[in-house]
mmCIF file of C-alpha atoms in Angstrom:
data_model
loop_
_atom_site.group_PDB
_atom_site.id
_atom_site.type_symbol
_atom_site.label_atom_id
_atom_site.label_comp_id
_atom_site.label_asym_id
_atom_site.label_seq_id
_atom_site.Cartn_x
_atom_site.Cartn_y
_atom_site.Cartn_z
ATOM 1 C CA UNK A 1140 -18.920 -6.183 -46.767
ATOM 2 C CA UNK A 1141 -19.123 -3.393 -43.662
ATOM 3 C CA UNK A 1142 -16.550 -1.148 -43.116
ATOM 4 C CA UNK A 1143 -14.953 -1.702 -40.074
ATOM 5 C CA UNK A 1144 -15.285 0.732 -37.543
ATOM 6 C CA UNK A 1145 -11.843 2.382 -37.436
ATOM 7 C CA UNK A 1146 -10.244 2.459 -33.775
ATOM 8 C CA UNK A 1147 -8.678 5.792 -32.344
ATOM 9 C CA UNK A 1148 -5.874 4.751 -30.072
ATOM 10 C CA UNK A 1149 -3.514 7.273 -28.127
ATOM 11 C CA UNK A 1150 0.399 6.882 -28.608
ATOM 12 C CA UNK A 1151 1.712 5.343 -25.582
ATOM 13 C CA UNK A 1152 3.654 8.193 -23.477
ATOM 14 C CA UNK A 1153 7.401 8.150 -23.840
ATOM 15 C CA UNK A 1154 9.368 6.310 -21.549
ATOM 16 C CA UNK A 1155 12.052 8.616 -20.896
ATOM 17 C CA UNK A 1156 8.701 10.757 -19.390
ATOM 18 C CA UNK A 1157 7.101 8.417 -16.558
ATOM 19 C CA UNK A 1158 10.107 5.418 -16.174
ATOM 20 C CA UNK A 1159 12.392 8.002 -13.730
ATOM 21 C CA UNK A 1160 9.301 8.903 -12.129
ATOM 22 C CA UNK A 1161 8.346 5.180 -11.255
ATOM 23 C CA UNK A 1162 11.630 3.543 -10.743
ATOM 24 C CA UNK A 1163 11.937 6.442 -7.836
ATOM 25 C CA UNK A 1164 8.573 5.915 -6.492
ATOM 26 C CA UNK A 1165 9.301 2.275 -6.651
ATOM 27 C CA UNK A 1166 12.600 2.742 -4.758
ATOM 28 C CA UNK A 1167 11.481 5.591 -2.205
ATOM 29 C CA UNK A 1168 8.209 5.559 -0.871
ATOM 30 C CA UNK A 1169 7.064 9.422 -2.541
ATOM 31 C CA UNK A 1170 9.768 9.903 -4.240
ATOM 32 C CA UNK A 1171 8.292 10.054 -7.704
ATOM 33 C CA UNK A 1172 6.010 12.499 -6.307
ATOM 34 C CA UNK A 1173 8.797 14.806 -5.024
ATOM 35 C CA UNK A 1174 10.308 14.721 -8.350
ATOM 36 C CA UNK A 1175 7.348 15.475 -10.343
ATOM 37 C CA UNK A 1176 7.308 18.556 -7.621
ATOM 38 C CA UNK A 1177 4.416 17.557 -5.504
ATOM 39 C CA UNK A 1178 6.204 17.412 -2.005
ATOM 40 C CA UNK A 1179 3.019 17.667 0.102
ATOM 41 C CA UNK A 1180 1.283 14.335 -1.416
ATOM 42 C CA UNK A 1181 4.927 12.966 -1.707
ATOM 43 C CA UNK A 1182 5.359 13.873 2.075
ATOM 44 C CA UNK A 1183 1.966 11.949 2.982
ATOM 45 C CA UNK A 1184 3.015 9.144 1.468
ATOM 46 C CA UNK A 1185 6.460 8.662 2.521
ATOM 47 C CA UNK A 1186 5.440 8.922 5.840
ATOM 48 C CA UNK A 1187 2.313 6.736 5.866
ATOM 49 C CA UNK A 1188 4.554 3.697 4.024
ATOM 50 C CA UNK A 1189 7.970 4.069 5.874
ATOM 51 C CA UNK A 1190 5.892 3.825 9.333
ATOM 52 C CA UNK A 1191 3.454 0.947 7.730
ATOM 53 C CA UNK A 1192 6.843 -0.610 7.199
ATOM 54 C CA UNK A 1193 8.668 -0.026 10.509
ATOM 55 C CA UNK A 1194 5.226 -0.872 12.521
ATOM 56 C CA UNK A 1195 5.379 -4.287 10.389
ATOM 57 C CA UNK A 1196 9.487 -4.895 11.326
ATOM 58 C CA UNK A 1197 8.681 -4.216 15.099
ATOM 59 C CA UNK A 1198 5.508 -6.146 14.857
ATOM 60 C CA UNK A 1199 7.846 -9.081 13.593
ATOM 61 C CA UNK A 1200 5.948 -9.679 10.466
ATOM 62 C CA UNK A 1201 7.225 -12.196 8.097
ATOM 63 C CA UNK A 1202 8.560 -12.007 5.026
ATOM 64 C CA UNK A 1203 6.932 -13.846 1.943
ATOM 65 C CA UNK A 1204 9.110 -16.135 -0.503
ATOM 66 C CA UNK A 1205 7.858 -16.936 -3.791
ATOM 67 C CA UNK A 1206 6.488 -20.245 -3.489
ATOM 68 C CA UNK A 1207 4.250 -22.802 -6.068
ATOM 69 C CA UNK A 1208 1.881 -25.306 -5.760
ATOM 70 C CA UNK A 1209 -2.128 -25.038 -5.449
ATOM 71 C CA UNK A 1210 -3.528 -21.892 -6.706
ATOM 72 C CA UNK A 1211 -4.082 -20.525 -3.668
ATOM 73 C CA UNK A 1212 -0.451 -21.127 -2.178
ATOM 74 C CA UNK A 1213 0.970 -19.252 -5.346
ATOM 75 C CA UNK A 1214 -1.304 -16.635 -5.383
ATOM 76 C CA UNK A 1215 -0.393 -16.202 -1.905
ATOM 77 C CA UNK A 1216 2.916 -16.377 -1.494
ATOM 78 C CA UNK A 1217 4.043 -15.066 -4.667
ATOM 79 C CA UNK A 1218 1.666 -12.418 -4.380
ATOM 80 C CA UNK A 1219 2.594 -11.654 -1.016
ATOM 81 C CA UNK A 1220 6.261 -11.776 -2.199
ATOM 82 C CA UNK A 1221 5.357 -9.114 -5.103
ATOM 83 C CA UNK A 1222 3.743 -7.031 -2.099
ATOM 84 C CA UNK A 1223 6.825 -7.186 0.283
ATOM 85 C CA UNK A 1224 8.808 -6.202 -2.888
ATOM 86 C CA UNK A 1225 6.692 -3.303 -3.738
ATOM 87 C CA UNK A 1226 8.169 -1.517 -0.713
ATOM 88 C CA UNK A 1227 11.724 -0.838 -2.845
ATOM 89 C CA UNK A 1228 14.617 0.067 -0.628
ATOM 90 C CA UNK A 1229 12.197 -0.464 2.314
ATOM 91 C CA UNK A 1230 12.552 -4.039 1.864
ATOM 92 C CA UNK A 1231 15.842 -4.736 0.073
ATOM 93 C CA UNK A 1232 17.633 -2.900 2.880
ATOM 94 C CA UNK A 1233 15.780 -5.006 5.364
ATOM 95 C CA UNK A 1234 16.794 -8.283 3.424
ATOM 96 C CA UNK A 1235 20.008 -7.281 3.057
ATOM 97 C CA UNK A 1236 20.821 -6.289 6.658
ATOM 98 C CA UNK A 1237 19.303 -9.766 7.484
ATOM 99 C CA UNK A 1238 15.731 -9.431 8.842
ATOM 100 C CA UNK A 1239 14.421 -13.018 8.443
ATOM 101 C CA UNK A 1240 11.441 -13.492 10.926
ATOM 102 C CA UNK A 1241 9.378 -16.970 10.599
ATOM 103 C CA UNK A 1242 6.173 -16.752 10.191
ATOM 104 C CA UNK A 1243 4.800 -17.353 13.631
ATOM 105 C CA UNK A 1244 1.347 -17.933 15.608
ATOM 106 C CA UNK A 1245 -0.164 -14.646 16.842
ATOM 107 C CA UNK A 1246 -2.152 -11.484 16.333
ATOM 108 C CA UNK A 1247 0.759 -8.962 16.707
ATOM 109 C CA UNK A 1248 2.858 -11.211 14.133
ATOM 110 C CA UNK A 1249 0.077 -11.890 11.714
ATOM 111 C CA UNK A 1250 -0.397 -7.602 11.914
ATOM 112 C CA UNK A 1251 3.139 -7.476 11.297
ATOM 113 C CA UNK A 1252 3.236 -9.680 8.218
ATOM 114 C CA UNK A 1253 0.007 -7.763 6.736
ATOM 115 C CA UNK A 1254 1.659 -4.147 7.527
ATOM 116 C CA UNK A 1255 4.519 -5.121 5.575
ATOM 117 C CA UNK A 1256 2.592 -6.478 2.668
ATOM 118 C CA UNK A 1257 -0.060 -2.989 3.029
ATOM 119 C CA UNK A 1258 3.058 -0.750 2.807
ATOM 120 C CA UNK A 1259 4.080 -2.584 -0.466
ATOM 121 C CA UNK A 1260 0.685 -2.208 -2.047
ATOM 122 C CA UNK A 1261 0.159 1.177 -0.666
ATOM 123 C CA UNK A 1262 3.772 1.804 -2.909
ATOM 124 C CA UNK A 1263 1.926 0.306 -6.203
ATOM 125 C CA UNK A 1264 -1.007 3.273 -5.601
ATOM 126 C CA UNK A 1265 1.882 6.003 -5.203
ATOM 127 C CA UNK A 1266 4.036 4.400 -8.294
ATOM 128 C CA UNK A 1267 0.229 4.347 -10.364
ATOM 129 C CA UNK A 1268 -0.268 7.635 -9.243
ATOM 130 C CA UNK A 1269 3.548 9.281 -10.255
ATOM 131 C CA UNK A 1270 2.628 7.752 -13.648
ATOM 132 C CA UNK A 1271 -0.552 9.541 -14.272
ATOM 133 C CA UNK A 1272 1.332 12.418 -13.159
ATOM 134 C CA UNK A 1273 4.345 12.439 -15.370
ATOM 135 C CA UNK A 1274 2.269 11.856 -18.527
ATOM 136 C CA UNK A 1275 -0.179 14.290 -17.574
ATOM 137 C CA UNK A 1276 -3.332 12.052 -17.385
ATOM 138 C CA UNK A 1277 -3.652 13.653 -13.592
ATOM 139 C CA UNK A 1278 -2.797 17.261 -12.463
ATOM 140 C CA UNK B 1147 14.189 -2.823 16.512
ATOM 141 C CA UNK B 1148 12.041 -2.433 19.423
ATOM 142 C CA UNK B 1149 9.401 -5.232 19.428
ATOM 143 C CA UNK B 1150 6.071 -3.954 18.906
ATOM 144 C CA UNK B 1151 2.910 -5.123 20.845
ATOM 145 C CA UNK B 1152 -0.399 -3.911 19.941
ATOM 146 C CA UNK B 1153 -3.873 -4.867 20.323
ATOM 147 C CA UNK B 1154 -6.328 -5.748 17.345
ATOM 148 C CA UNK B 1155 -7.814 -2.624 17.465
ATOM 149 C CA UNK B 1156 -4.885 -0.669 17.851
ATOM 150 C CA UNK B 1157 -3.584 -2.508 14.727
ATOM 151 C CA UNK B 1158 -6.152 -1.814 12.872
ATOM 152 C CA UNK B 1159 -6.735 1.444 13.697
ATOM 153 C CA UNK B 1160 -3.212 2.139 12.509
ATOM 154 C CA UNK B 1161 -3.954 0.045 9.081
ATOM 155 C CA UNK B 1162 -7.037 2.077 8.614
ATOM 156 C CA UNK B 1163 -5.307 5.622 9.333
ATOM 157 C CA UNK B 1164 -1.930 4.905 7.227
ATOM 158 C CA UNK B 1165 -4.241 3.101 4.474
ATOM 159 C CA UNK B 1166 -7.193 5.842 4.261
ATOM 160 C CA UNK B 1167 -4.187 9.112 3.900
ATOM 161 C CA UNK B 1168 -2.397 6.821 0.791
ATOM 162 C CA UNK B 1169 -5.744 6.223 -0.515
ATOM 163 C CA UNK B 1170 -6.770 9.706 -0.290
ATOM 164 C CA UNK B 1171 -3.977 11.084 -1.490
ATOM 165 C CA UNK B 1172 -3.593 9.213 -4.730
ATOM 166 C CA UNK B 1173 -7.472 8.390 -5.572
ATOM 167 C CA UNK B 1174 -8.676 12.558 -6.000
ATOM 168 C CA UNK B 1175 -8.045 15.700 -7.954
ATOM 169 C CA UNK B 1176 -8.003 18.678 -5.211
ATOM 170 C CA UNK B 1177 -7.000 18.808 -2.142
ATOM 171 C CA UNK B 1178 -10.653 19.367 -0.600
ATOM 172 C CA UNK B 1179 -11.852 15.936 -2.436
ATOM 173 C CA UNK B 1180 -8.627 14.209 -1.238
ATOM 174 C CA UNK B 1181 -9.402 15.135 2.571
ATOM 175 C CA UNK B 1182 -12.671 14.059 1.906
ATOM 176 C CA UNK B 1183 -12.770 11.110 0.366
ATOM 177 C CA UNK B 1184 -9.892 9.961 2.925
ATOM 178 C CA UNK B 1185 -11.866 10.877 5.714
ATOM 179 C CA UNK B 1186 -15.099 9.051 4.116
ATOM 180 C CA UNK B 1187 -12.770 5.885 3.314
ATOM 181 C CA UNK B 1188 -11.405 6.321 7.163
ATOM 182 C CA UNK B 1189 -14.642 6.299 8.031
ATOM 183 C CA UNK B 1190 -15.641 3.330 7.037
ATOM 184 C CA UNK B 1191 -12.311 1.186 8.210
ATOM 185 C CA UNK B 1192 -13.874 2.020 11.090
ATOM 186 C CA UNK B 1193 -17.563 1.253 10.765
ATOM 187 C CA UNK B 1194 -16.261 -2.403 8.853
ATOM 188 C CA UNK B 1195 -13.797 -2.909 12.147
ATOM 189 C CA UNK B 1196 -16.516 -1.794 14.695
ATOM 190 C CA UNK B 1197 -19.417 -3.938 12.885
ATOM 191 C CA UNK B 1198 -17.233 -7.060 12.127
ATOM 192 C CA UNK B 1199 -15.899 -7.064 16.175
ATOM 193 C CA UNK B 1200 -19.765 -6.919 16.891
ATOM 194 C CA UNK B 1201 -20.887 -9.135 14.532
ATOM 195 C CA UNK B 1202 -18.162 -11.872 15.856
ATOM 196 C CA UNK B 1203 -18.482 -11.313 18.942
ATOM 197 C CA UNK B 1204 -22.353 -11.759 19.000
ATOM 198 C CA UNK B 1205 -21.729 -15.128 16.474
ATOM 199 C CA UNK B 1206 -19.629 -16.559 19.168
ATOM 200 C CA UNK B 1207 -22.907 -16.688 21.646
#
C-alpha cells in the first residue's frame, strides 16, 4: 500500500495575539491598526469608513434586518445585515440612538443604503488586514 | 444629520475615492505599491463609471 504523503500544517497563531487586534478593528474603524502601531494606514482607514458611514446616514440609507426566504432575499438581507454590522460602534451607536430610515425610492437613498453597507465591508478588509498584521503574515 | 443630496456621479465618485484608499491601503506591502495600486484601482472606478454611463446611455437610443 503507498505511503501517504504526509501534510505540513502551521500551528494556528495564538489568540491572545490577533483577537485584541480584531475585536478593536471590528469596533473602531483603524483601530487594530493603531494598536499594532501603524497610525498612518490606521488613519486612512478611519477616515475613509467613518465618512463612508456619515455620507450613508445623511444620504438616508437604510438599514438591513436579517430576513429569510428565497435565496436571494437571505443572501441579501442577511448579508446586507452582516455588512451594516461590520461597521462596529459605527452602527450600534446609530441603532441605539434610533436611526431607523425605510428603505425608500431614489438614487440618493439607494447611495445611502450602499455607503453604509461599503463602510461595513471596507471594516472586514481593515479587520483581515490587523490579523495578518498581529501574527506577522504581513509587515 | 444634515440630509445629503448628491448626484450619481458625485456618489460614485465618493464610493470610488473612499473604496480605492481602503483597498490600497490593506491589499500592498510598501507604501509606493499601496499608492499605486490605489491609484490603478481608482482608476478604473472611474473608467467602469465613465464606460457603464456611456454604454447606458447609448442602450437607451
Amino acid at each position: 500500500m503507498p505511503e501517504q504523503p504526509k501534510i505540513e500544517t502551521t500551528p494556528a497563531p495564538p489568540l491572545n495575539a490577533w483577537a485584541p487586534a480584531v475585536a478593536l478593528a471590528w469596533l473602531v474603524p483603524g483601530g487594530g491598526h493603531f494598536l499594532l502601531k501603524r497610525p498612518g494606514r490606521g488613519a486612512l482607514i478611519s477616515v475613509s469608513v467613518v465618512i463612508m458611514f456619515l455620507f450613508g446616514l445623511m444620504m438616508r440609507g437604510a438599514m438591513f434586518q436579517p430576513q429569510t426566504g428565497d435565496i436571494l432575499t437571505t443572501v441579501i438581507y442577511v448579508g446586507g445585515f452582516v455588512g451594516d454590522l461590520a461597521s462596529g460602534l459605527l452602527y450600534l451607536l446609530s441603532v441605539w440612538l434610533g436611526y431607523s430610515q425605510p428603505d425608500m425610492a431614489g438614487h440618493v437613498h439607494d447611495y445611502g443604503t450602499k455607503f453604509l453597507v461599503a463602510a461595513g465591508i471596507l471594516n472586514v478588509l481593515a479587520m483581515v488586514d490587523a490579523y495578518e498584521i498581529a501574527t506577522g503574515k504581513k509587515d | 444629520m444634515p440630509n445629503m443630496n448628491l448626484s450619481h456621479f458625485e456618489a460614485a465618485f465618493l464610493f470610488a475615492l473612499f473604496a480605492s484608499i481602503v483597498l490600497g491601503v490593506v491589499t500592498k506591502r510598501s507604501d509606493r505599491e499601496r499608492i499605486r495600486y490605489g491609484a490603478r484601482t481608482f482608476l478604473y472606478f472611474m473608467v467602469a463609471l465613465v464606460g457603464l454611463g456611456w454604454l447606458m446611455y447609448l442602450g437607451h437610443g
